[in-house]
Coordinates of C-alpha atoms in Angstrom, one line a residue:
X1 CA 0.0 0.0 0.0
X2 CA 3.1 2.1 0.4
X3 CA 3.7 2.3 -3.5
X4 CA 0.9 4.7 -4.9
X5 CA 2.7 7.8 -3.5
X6 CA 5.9 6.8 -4.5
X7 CA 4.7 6.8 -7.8
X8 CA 4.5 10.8 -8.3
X9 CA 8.3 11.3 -7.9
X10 CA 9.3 8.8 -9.6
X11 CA 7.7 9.4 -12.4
X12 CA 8.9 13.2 -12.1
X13 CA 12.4 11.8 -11.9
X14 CA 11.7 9.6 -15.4
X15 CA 10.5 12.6 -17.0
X16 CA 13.3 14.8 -16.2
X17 CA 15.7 12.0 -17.1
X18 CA 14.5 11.4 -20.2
X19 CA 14.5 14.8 -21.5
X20 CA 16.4 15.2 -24.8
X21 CA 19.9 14.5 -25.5
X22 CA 20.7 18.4 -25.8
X23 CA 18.7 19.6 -22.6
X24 CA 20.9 16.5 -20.5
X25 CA 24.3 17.6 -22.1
X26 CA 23.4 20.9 -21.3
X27 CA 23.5 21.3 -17.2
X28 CA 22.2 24.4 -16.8
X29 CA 19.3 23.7 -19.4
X30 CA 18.7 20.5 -17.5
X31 CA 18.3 22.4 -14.2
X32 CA 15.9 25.4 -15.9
X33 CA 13.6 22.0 -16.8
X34 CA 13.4 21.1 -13.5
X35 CA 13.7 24.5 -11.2
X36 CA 12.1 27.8 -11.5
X37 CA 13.8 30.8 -9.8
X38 CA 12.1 32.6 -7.1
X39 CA 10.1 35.9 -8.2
X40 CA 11.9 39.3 -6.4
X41 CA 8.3 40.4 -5.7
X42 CA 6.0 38.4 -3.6
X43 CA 3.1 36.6 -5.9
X44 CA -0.7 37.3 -5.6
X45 CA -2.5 35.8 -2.9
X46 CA -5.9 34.3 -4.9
X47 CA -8.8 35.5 -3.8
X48 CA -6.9 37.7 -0.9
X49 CA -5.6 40.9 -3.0
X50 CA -3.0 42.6 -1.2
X51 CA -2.6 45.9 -0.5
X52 CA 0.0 48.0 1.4
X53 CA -2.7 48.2 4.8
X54 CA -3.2 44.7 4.9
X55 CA 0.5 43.8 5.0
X56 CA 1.0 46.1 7.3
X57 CA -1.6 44.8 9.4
X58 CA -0.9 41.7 8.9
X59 CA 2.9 42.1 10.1
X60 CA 1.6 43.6 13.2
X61 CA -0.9 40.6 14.1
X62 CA 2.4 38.5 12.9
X63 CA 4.4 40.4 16.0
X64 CA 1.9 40.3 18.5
X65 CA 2.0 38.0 21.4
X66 CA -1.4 39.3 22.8
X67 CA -3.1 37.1 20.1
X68 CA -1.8 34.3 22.2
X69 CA -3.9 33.7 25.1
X70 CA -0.9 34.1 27.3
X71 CA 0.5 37.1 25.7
X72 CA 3.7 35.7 25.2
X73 CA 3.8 34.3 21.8
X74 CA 3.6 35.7 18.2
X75 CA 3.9 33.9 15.1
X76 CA 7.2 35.2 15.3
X77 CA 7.9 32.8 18.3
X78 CA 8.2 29.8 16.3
X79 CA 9.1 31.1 12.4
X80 CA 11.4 33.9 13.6
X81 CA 12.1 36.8 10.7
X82 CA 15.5 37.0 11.3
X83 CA 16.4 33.3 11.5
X84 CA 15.5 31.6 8.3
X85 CA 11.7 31.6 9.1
X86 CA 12.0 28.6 11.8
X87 CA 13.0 28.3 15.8
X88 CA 16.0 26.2 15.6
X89 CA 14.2 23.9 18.3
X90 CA 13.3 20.5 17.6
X91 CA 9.6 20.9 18.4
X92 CA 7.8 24.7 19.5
X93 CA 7.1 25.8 23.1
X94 CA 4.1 26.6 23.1
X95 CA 1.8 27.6 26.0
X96 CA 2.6 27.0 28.9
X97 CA 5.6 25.3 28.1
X98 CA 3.8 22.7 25.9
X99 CA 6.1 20.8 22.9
X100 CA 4.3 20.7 19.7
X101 CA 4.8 17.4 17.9
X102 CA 6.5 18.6 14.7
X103 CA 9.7 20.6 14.3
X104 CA 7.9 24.1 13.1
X105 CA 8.9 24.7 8.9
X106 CA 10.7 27.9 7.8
X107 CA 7.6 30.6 6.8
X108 CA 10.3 31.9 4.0
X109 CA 9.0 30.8 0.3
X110 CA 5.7 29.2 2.1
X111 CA 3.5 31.1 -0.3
X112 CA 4.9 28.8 -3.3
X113 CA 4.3 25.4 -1.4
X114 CA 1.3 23.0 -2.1
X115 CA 0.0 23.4 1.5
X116 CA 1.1 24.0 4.3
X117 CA 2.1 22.1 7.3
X118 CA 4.2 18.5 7.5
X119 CA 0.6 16.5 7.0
X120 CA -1.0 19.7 4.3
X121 CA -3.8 19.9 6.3
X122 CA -3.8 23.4 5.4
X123 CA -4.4 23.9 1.6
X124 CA -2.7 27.8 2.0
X125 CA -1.4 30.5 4.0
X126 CA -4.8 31.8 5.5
X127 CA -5.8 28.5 6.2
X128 CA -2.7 28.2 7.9
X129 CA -2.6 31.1 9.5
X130 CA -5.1 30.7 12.2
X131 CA -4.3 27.3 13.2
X132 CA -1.5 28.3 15.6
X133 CA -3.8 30.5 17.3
X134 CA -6.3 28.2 18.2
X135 CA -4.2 25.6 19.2
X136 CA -4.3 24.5 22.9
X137 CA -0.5 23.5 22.4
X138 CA 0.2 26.4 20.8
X139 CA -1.6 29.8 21.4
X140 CA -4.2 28.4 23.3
X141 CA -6.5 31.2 21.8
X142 CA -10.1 31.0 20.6
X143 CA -11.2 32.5 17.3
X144 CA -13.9 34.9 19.3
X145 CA -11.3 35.8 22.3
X146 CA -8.8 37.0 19.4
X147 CA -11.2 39.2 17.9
X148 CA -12.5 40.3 21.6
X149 CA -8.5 41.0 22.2
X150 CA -8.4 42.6 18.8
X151 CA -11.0 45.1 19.6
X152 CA -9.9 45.6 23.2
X153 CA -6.7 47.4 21.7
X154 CA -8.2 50.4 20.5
X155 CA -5.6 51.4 18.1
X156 CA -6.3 48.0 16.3
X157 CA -9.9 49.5 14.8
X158 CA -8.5 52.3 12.6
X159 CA -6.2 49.5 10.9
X160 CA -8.3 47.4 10.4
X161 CA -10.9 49.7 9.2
X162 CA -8.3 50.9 6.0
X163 CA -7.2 47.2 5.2
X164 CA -10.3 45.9 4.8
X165 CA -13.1 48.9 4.6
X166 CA -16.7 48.0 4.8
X167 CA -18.6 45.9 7.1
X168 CA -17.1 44.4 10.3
X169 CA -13.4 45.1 10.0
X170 CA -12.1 43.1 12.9
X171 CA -13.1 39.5 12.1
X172 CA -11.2 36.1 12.5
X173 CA -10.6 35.4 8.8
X174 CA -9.7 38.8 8.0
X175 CA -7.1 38.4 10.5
X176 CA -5.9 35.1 9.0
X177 CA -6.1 36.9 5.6
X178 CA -3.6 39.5 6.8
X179 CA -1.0 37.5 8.4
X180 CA -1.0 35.3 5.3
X181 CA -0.5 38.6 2.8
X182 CA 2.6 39.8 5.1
X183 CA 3.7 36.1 5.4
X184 CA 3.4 35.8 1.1
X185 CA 6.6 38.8 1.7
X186 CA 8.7 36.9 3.0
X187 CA 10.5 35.6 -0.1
X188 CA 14.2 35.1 -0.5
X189 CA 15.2 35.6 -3.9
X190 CA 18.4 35.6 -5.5
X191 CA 20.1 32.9 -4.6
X192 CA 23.4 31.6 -6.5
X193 CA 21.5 28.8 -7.8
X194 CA 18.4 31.5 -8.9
X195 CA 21.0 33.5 -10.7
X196 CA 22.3 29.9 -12.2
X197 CA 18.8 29.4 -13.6
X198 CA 18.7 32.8 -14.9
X199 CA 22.0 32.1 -17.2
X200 CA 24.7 33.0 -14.9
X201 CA 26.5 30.1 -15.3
X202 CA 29.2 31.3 -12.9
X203 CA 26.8 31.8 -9.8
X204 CA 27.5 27.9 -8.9
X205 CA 31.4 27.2 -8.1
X206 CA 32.7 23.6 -9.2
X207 CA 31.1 21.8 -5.6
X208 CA 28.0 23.1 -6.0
X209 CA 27.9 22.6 -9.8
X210 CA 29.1 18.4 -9.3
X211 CA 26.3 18.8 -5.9
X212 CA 23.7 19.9 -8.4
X213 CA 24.7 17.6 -10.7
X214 CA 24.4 14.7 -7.9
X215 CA 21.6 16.1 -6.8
X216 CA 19.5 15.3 -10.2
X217 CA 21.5 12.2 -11.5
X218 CA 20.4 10.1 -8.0
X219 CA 17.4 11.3 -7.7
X220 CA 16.9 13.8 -5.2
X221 CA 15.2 16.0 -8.0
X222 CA 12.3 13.3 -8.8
X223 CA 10.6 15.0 -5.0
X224 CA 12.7 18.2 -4.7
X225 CA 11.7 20.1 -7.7
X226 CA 10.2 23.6 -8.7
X227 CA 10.1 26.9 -7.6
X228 CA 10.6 25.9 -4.1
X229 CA 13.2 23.0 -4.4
X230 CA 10.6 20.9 -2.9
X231 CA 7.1 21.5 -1.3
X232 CA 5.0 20.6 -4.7
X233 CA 4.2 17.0 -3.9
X234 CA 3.6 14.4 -1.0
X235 CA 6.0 11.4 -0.2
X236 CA 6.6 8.8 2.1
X237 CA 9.7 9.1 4.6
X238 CA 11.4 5.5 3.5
X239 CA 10.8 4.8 0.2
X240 CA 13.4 2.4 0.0
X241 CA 13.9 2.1 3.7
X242 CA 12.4 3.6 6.4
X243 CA 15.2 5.3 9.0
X244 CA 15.3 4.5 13.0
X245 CA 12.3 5.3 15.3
X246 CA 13.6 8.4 16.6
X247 CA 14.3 10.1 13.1
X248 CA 10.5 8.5 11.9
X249 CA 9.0 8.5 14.9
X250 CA 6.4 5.5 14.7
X251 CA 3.5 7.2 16.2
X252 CA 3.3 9.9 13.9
X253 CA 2.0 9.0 10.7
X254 CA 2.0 12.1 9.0
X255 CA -0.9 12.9 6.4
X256 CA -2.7 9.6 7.6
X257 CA -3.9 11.6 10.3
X258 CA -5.6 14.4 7.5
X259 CA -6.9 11.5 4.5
X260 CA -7.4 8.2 6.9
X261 CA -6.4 6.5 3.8
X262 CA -3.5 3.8 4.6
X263 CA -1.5 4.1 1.7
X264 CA -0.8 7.9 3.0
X265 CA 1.0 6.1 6.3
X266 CA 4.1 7.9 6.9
X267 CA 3.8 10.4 4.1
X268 CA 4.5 14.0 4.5
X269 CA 4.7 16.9 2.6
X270 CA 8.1 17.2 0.7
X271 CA 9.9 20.5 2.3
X272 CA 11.0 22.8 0.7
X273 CA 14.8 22.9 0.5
X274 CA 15.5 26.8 0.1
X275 CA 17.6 28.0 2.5
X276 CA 18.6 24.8 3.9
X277 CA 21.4 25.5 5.3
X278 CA 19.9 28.2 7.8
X279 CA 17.5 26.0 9.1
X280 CA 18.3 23.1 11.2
X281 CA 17.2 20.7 12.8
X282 CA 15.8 18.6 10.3
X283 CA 12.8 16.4 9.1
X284 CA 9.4 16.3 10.9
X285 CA 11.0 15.0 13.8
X286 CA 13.9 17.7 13.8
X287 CA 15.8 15.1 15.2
X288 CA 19.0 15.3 12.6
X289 CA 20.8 18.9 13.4
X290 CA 24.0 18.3 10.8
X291 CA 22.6 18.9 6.8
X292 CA 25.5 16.6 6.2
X293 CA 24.2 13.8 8.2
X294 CA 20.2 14.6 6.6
X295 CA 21.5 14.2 3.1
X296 CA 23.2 10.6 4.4
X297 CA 19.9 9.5 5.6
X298 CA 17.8 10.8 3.0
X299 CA 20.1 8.9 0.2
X300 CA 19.8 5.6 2.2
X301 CA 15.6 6.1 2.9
X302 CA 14.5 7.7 -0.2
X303 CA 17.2 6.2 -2.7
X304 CA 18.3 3.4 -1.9
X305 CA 21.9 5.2 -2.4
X306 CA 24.7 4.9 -0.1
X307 CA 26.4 8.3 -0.7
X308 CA 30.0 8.5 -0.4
X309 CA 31.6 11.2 2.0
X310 CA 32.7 13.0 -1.3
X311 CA 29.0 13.0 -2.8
X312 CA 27.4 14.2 0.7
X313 CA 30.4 16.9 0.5
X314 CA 29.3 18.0 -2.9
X315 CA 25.4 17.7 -2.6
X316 CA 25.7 19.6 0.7
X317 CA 27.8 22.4 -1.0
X318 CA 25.2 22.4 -3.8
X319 CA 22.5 23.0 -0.9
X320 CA 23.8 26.5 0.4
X321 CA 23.8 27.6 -3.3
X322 CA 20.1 28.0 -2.0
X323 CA 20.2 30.4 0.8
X324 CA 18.8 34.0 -0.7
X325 CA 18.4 37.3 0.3
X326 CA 16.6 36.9 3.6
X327 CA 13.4 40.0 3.9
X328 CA 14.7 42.8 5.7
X329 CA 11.5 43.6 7.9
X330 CA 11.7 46.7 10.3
X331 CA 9.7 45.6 13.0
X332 CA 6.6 46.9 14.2
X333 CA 5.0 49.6 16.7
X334 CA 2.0 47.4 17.8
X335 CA -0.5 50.0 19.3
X336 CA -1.1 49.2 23.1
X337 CA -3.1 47.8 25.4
X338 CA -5.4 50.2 27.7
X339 CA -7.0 49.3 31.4
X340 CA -10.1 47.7 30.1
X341 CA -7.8 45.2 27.5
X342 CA -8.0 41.5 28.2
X343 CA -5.5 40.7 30.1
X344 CA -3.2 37.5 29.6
X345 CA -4.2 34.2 31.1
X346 CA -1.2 32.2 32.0

């Protein structure tokens, strides 16, 4: 029952394989059939136009704790501008001191992905957005105390009244919509390897041109692919063999939990690998902290390859060729809290 997913990538990898004799002797036109660079301006949001209010708004709601119902944690807690979009913790603290399950993905490049979280049980950014907050391991919020919080912070109304004008301003989804619009920003173009795509056939030095190389001939391409280097498709962790019980934890079985359907056992949304390299630990687990040592085990799980030291060497020096520009965000004056603002509940 394990084989249906497996299908996708492989099938990907075939295609990209086979294409013609003159795109494989070609490297770089081998790589433009496979990858797409990242945009330098942040794509349209479908059916959530943007507009210089709502991502402002929205980077406010993104920095405030208060939407937490213990004031202490933002969105920023866990996908930290700053830091490649993630914690660098294994799993989240969340309220009061809870561990989430899964080690939290970067927010950086989330806008291209196919959905959002390990399991996609979040077809997009809004959806996404306000699941933290309602989280009891999380924020711990509901969706009406966030919009009583919301309007309890007086300074709140006038923003939200110019993002989104007409009718009741300061809702739950329009919140939602916001944070996902700032969070559609937070791109990272111009990476070596986007400049690579774009011609420049000196953006990659001679490791990261025999890592890319690698990188397609074994296979790593067939899931990591796109825009995004990954985060297009679904795959199980162990297609050839499935690593130890702490990497793949055996009671989490990833987008089973979303579909009930036994062939998705153990499958999870492939990551995206941009910016790799600034965002340890690793997998769903974030059990593996060395990108040296998550290339080893993703050869031997997914592959079936036992990569020499030489080949993890080169791969790895192929995936820093995919750290960008990281956003430059000036962080926000969030309007304060007055007497009769609810207060925190630790």
């Amino acid at each position: 029952m394990m084989q249906r997913p497996t299908l996708i990538p492989l099938l990907a990898l075939a295609g990209a394989l086979s294409a013609p004799a003159w795109a494989q002797s070609d490297p770089m036109k081998q790589a433009q059939g496979l990858f797409k660079p990242l945009p330098t301006q942040p794509p349209a949001v479908p059916g959530n136009p943007a507009s210089p209010a709502k991502v402002a708004l929205g980077k406010m709601l993104y920095f405030d704790p208060r939407l937490s119902e213990s004031h202490a944690i933002s969105c920023n807690s866990c996908h930290m501008v700053g830091m490649g979009g993630v914690d660098l913790q294994e799993t989240s603290l969340g309220h009061r001191w809870q561990r989430g399950g899964r080690n939290a993905p970067t927010v950086y490049n989330a806008v291209f992905d196919v959905a959002q979280f390990w399991d996609g049980r979040a077809k997009d950014l809004e959806q996404q957005a306000g699941g933290p907050l309602v989280n009891p391991i999380e924020m711990d919020a509901t969706e009406k105390h966030v919009v009583e919080q919301l309007k309890g912070i007086p300074g709140y109304a006038p923003l939200f009244a110019k993002a989104f004008p007409g009718g009741e301003a300061i809702t739950f989804e329009n919140v939602r919509r916001a944070i996902a619009l700032f969070e559609a920003t937070l791109i990272t173009p111009n990476a070596p390897f986007d400049r690579y795509l774009r011609g420049d056939a000196r953006a990659l030095d001679a490791r990261q041109a025999q890592g890319l190389a690698l990188f397609i001939g074994k296979g790593c391409a067939g899931c990591h692919n796109g825009i995004n280097v990954g985060g297009g498709q679904y795959a199980p962790f162990g297609v050839v063999e499935r690593p130890g019980a702490e990497i793949l934890p055996p009671g989490d079985k990833g987008r089973f939990a979303v579909t009930r359907t036994v062939s998705d056992e153990y499958v999870f949304r492939v990551p995206s690998l941009r910016n790799v390299a600034l965002t340890p630990p690793y997998f769903h687990s974030g059990k593996v902290w060395d990108l040296r040592q998550a290339v080893a085990v993703m050869g031997n799980s997914q592959l079936g390859a036992k990569l020499t030291d030489a080949e993890v060497d080169q791969i790895t020096a192929f995936l820093g060729s995919l750290t960008g520009n990281q956003p430059q965000v000036t962080l926000p004056i969030l309007p304060p809290s007055v007497a009769t603002t609810p207060q925190p509940k630790p």
